[in-house]
Amino acid sequence: LAKTTQPISMDSYEGQEVNITCSHNNIATNDYITWYQQFPSQGPRFIIQGYKTKVTNEVASLFIPADRKSSTLSLPRVSLSDTAVYYCLVGGRNTDKLIFGTGTRLQVFP
Amino acid sequence: DSGVTQTPKHLITATGQRVTLRCSPRSGDLSVYWYQQSLDQGLQFLIHYYNGEERAKGNILERFSAQQFPDLHSELNLSSLELGDSALYFCASSVRTGRGTGELFFGEGSRLTVL
């Protein structure tokens, strides 16, 4: 199972770009990297998933280097409503234990 | 709305009691995962069922058990409750097709308070 390591917390200001990096040194060939966002007392919500290089959707970008041992979630121009905990999750189609890391608590200030 | 339904939303009970938490996955999703989240803590993986079959267990206590029924809904049974069992219990479902993990859709959780 790929273990993930993320910073415990990050602070930012509205309008800034935020990059959260996750380390997953023992990622397997078939593993994908997925990021989730969680607000207090709510279930996590899918943000983005990727395998390699760069993936972009309407809310975020995910950068994955060639060795795939880390990944970076990029949130452009954050707002107060982006204050949440962000989790990266590593696993593949046949991963039965989907274990979340400790997550990164992002605090956005006005 | 994720399409995953969890009941009850809130539950208050006493130590030593037993409770059952219910999860209805999204239509068509065969995988159900259970997670425990204590106050200000991360998500602890408990157990995963796929199409009625137990696929993986996490650090689930022996006092806890789960099952997935033929209609794919799942129940998490917690017995001999202790104060430390107070937490949010989340259920998530997934289609588990494709090459990745598949997107996990989480319910709103069941908040258990043990007094």
Short mmCIF file of C-alpha atoms in Angstrom, two decimals:
data_model
loop_
_atom_site.label_atom_id
_atom_site.label_comp_id
_atom_site.label_asym_id
_atom_site.label_seq_id
_atom_site.Cartn_x
_atom_site.Cartn_y
_atom_site.Cartn_z
CA LEU A 1 0.00 0.00 0.00
CA ALA A 2 1.33 3.41 -0.93
CA LYS A 3 1.74 5.62 2.12
CA THR A 4 1.15 9.31 1.59
CA THR A 5 2.71 12.29 3.34
CA GLN A 6 1.31 15.80 3.21
CA PRO A 7 1.94 19.01 5.14
CA ILE A 8 -0.35 19.21 8.15
CA SER A 9 -1.48 22.74 7.43
CA MET A 10 -1.07 25.67 5.07
CA ASP A 11 -2.20 29.29 5.14
CA SER A 12 -3.02 31.49 2.19
CA TYR A 13 -4.85 34.68 1.27
CA GLU A 14 -7.74 35.14 -1.05
CA GLY A 15 -6.77 35.39 -4.70
CA GLN A 16 -3.50 33.53 -4.33
CA GLU A 17 -2.58 30.23 -5.94
CA VAL A 18 -2.10 27.38 -3.49
CA ASN A 19 0.01 24.32 -4.17
CA ILE A 20 -0.29 21.31 -1.88
CA THR A 21 2.23 18.53 -2.36
CA CYS A 22 1.78 14.90 -1.46
CA SER A 23 4.63 12.40 -1.28
CA HIS A 24 3.99 8.78 -2.21
CA ASN A 25 7.39 7.17 -2.64
CA ASN A 26 6.18 3.59 -2.98
CA ILE A 27 3.43 4.22 -5.51
CA ALA A 28 2.72 1.15 -7.63
CA THR A 29 2.60 1.06 -11.40
CA ASN A 30 -1.16 0.72 -11.52
CA ASP A 31 -1.89 3.34 -8.86
CA TYR A 32 -3.67 6.58 -9.58
CA ILE A 33 -3.54 9.71 -7.45
CA THR A 34 -6.77 11.28 -6.31
CA TRP A 35 -7.43 14.39 -4.27
CA TYR A 36 -10.42 15.05 -2.05
CA GLN A 37 -11.70 18.11 -0.23
CA GLN A 38 -13.47 17.93 3.10
CA PHE A 39 -15.39 20.63 4.93
CA PRO A 40 -16.16 20.26 8.66
CA SER A 41 -18.84 17.66 9.39
CA GLN A 42 -19.21 16.76 5.72
CA GLY A 43 -18.03 13.80 3.71
CA PRO A 44 -14.99 14.30 1.47
CA ARG A 45 -15.65 15.36 -2.07
CA PHE A 46 -13.67 14.34 -5.16
CA ILE A 47 -11.55 17.10 -6.70
CA ILE A 48 -9.32 15.52 -9.31
CA GLN A 49 -7.59 12.30 -10.29
CA GLY A 50 -4.53 11.64 -12.43
CA TYR A 51 -1.91 9.10 -13.39
CA LYS A 52 0.96 11.14 -14.82
CA THR A 53 1.92 14.58 -16.14
CA LYS A 54 -0.80 17.16 -15.74
CA VAL A 55 -4.55 17.02 -15.35
CA THR A 56 -6.79 20.07 -15.19
CA ASN A 57 -10.46 20.51 -14.51
CA GLU A 58 -12.67 23.45 -13.70
CA VAL A 59 -11.53 23.71 -10.08
CA ALA A 60 -7.93 22.48 -9.88
CA SER A 61 -4.84 21.16 -11.59
CA LEU A 62 -2.84 18.12 -10.65
CA PHE A 63 0.84 17.91 -11.48
CA ILE A 64 2.59 14.55 -11.39
CA PRO A 65 6.32 14.30 -12.19
CA ALA A 66 7.73 11.52 -14.31
CA ASP A 67 8.81 9.40 -11.33
CA ARG A 68 5.29 9.74 -9.85
CA LYS A 69 6.67 9.75 -6.32
CA SER A 70 4.87 12.96 -5.51
CA SER A 71 1.99 15.01 -6.77
CA THR A 72 0.92 18.62 -6.41
CA LEU A 73 -2.62 19.88 -6.22
CA SER A 74 -2.86 23.43 -7.48
CA LEU A 75 -5.81 25.62 -6.56
CA PRO A 76 -5.87 28.84 -8.57
CA ARG A 77 -7.02 32.07 -6.93
CA VAL A 78 -8.37 30.60 -3.71
CA SER A 79 -11.31 32.11 -1.89
CA LEU A 80 -12.49 31.86 1.71
CA SER A 81 -14.72 28.97 0.69
CA ASP A 82 -11.64 26.89 -0.16
CA THR A 83 -10.81 26.66 3.54
CA ALA A 84 -10.98 22.91 4.09
CA VAL A 85 -8.90 19.79 4.57
CA TYR A 86 -7.37 18.30 1.43
CA TYR A 87 -6.48 14.63 1.19
CA CYS A 88 -4.46 12.79 -1.41
CA LEU A 89 -5.26 9.14 -1.96
CA VAL A 90 -3.19 6.64 -3.90
CA GLY A 91 -4.56 3.42 -5.29
CA GLY A 92 -5.57 1.48 -8.33
CA ARG A 93 -8.55 -0.41 -9.59
CA ASN A 94 -7.69 -3.42 -7.46
CA THR A 95 -6.82 -1.52 -4.30
CA ASP A 96 -9.26 -2.74 -1.70
CA LYS A 97 -7.90 -0.70 1.21
CA LEU A 98 -8.30 2.96 0.33
CA ILE A 99 -6.44 4.62 3.15
CA PHE A 100 -6.43 8.37 3.44
CA GLY A 101 -3.43 10.21 4.79
CA THR A 102 -3.56 12.83 7.48
CA GLY A 103 -4.64 15.54 5.05
CA THR A 104 -3.63 19.19 4.75
CA ARG A 105 -5.70 21.79 6.53
CA LEU A 106 -5.82 24.87 4.29
CA GLN A 107 -6.84 28.15 5.88
CA VAL A 108 -7.60 31.02 3.53
CA PHE A 109 -7.57 34.53 4.99
CA PRO A 110 -9.25 37.63 3.55
CA ASP B 1 -26.10 15.44 -3.14
CA SER B 2 -23.67 12.54 -3.61
CA GLY B 3 -26.42 9.97 -4.01
CA VAL B 4 -25.19 8.04 -0.96
CA THR B 5 -27.67 7.93 1.89
CA GLN B 6 -26.70 7.32 5.48
CA THR B 7 -29.06 6.87 8.40
CA PRO B 8 -29.40 7.94 11.09
CA LYS B 9 -27.73 11.34 10.76
CA HIS B 10 -27.36 11.69 14.50
CA LEU B 11 -27.43 9.10 17.24
CA ILE B 12 -26.94 9.49 20.98
CA THR B 13 -26.60 6.41 23.10
CA ALA B 14 -25.03 5.13 26.29
CA THR B 15 -21.91 3.09 26.92
CA GLY B 16 -22.42 -0.62 26.55
CA GLN B 17 -25.20 -0.24 24.00
CA ARG B 18 -25.33 -1.45 20.40
CA VAL B 19 -26.20 0.58 17.31
CA THR B 20 -26.58 -0.07 13.61
CA LEU B 21 -25.64 2.46 10.97
CA ARG B 22 -27.08 2.08 7.52
CA CYS B 23 -25.72 3.08 4.13
CA SER B 24 -27.43 3.03 0.75
CA PRO B 25 -24.87 3.44 -2.03
CA ARG B 26 -25.41 5.25 -5.28
CA SER B 27 -27.45 3.31 -7.78
CA GLY B 28 -25.17 0.89 -9.57
CA ASP B 29 -22.20 1.24 -7.24
CA LEU B 30 -20.97 -2.14 -6.07
CA SER B 31 -18.30 -1.02 -3.60
CA VAL B 32 -19.06 0.30 -0.15
CA TYR B 33 -16.42 1.64 2.21
CA TRP B 34 -16.80 2.59 5.86
CA TYR B 35 -14.65 5.21 7.55
CA GLN B 36 -14.51 6.53 11.10
CA GLN B 37 -13.58 10.14 11.79
CA SER B 38 -13.11 11.23 15.39
CA LEU B 39 -13.17 14.91 16.29
CA ASP B 40 -10.54 16.83 14.31
CA GLN B 41 -8.94 13.59 13.18
CA GLY B 42 -8.41 12.02 9.79
CA LEU B 43 -10.45 9.35 8.09
CA GLN B 44 -9.79 5.89 9.47
CA PHE B 45 -10.55 3.07 7.06
CA LEU B 46 -12.73 0.42 8.64
CA ILE B 47 -13.90 -2.00 5.98
CA HIS B 48 -14.66 -2.41 2.27
CA TYR B 49 -17.35 -4.55 0.66
CA TYR B 50 -17.70 -5.28 -3.03
CA ASN B 51 -20.92 -6.78 -4.33
CA GLY B 52 -21.67 -8.44 -1.01
CA GLU B 53 -18.18 -9.74 -0.38
CA GLU B 54 -15.81 -8.39 2.25
CA ARG B 55 -12.69 -7.22 0.42
CA ALA B 56 -10.54 -5.51 3.03
CA LYS B 57 -10.47 -4.65 6.69
CA GLY B 58 -8.70 -1.79 8.32
CA ASN B 59 -8.24 -1.20 12.02
CA ILE B 60 -11.78 -2.23 12.77
CA LEU B 61 -12.43 -3.26 16.35
CA GLU B 62 -13.78 -6.72 17.08
CA ARG B 63 -16.82 -5.01 18.62
CA PHE B 64 -17.63 -3.65 15.17
CA SER B 65 -18.99 -5.67 12.28
CA ALA B 66 -20.45 -4.92 8.90
CA GLN B 67 -22.22 -6.55 6.03
CA GLN B 68 -23.46 -5.74 2.56
CA PHE B 69 -26.81 -7.11 1.53
CA PRO B 70 -27.99 -8.41 -1.87
CA ASP B 71 -29.57 -5.03 -2.63
CA LEU B 72 -26.08 -3.55 -2.00
CA HIS B 73 -26.98 -1.50 1.03
CA SER B 74 -24.60 -1.92 3.93
CA GLU B 75 -24.85 -1.85 7.69
CA LEU B 76 -22.18 -1.16 10.26
CA ASN B 77 -22.90 -2.65 13.67
CA LEU B 78 -21.18 -1.20 16.70
CA SER B 79 -21.57 -3.03 20.00
CA SER B 80 -20.46 -2.65 23.61
CA LEU B 81 -20.03 1.01 22.87
CA GLU B 82 -17.38 3.04 24.63
CA LEU B 83 -16.94 6.77 24.97
CA GLY B 84 -14.10 6.63 22.44
CA ASP B 85 -16.43 5.33 19.76
CA SER B 86 -18.01 8.76 19.52
CA ALA B 87 -17.24 9.89 15.99
CA LEU B 88 -18.57 10.59 12.54
CA TYR B 89 -19.00 7.42 10.55
CA PHE B 90 -18.89 7.85 6.79
CA CYS B 91 -19.93 5.49 4.10
CA ALA B 92 -18.62 5.89 0.56
CA SER B 93 -19.54 4.07 -2.61
CA SER B 94 -17.76 3.60 -5.88
CA VAL B 95 -18.36 1.93 -9.22
CA ARG B 96 -14.85 0.41 -9.30
CA THR B 97 -14.57 0.30 -13.05
CA GLY B 98 -11.84 1.85 -15.13
CA ARG B 99 -8.16 1.90 -14.29
CA GLY B 100 -8.07 4.12 -11.22
CA THR B 101 -9.65 3.79 -7.83
CA GLY B 102 -12.84 5.25 -9.14
CA GLU B 103 -14.38 8.32 -7.59
CA LEU B 104 -15.55 7.78 -4.04
CA PHE B 105 -18.93 9.30 -3.28
CA PHE B 106 -19.38 9.95 0.41
CA GLY B 107 -22.57 10.17 2.38
CA GLU B 108 -23.22 12.93 4.89
CA GLY B 109 -22.17 10.68 7.73
CA SER B 110 -23.74 9.39 10.91
CA ARG B 111 -22.67 11.26 14.01
CA LEU B 112 -22.53 8.91 16.97
CA THR B 113 -22.31 10.27 20.48
CA VAL B 114 -21.74 7.82 23.31
CA LEU B 115 -22.50 9.16 26.78
#
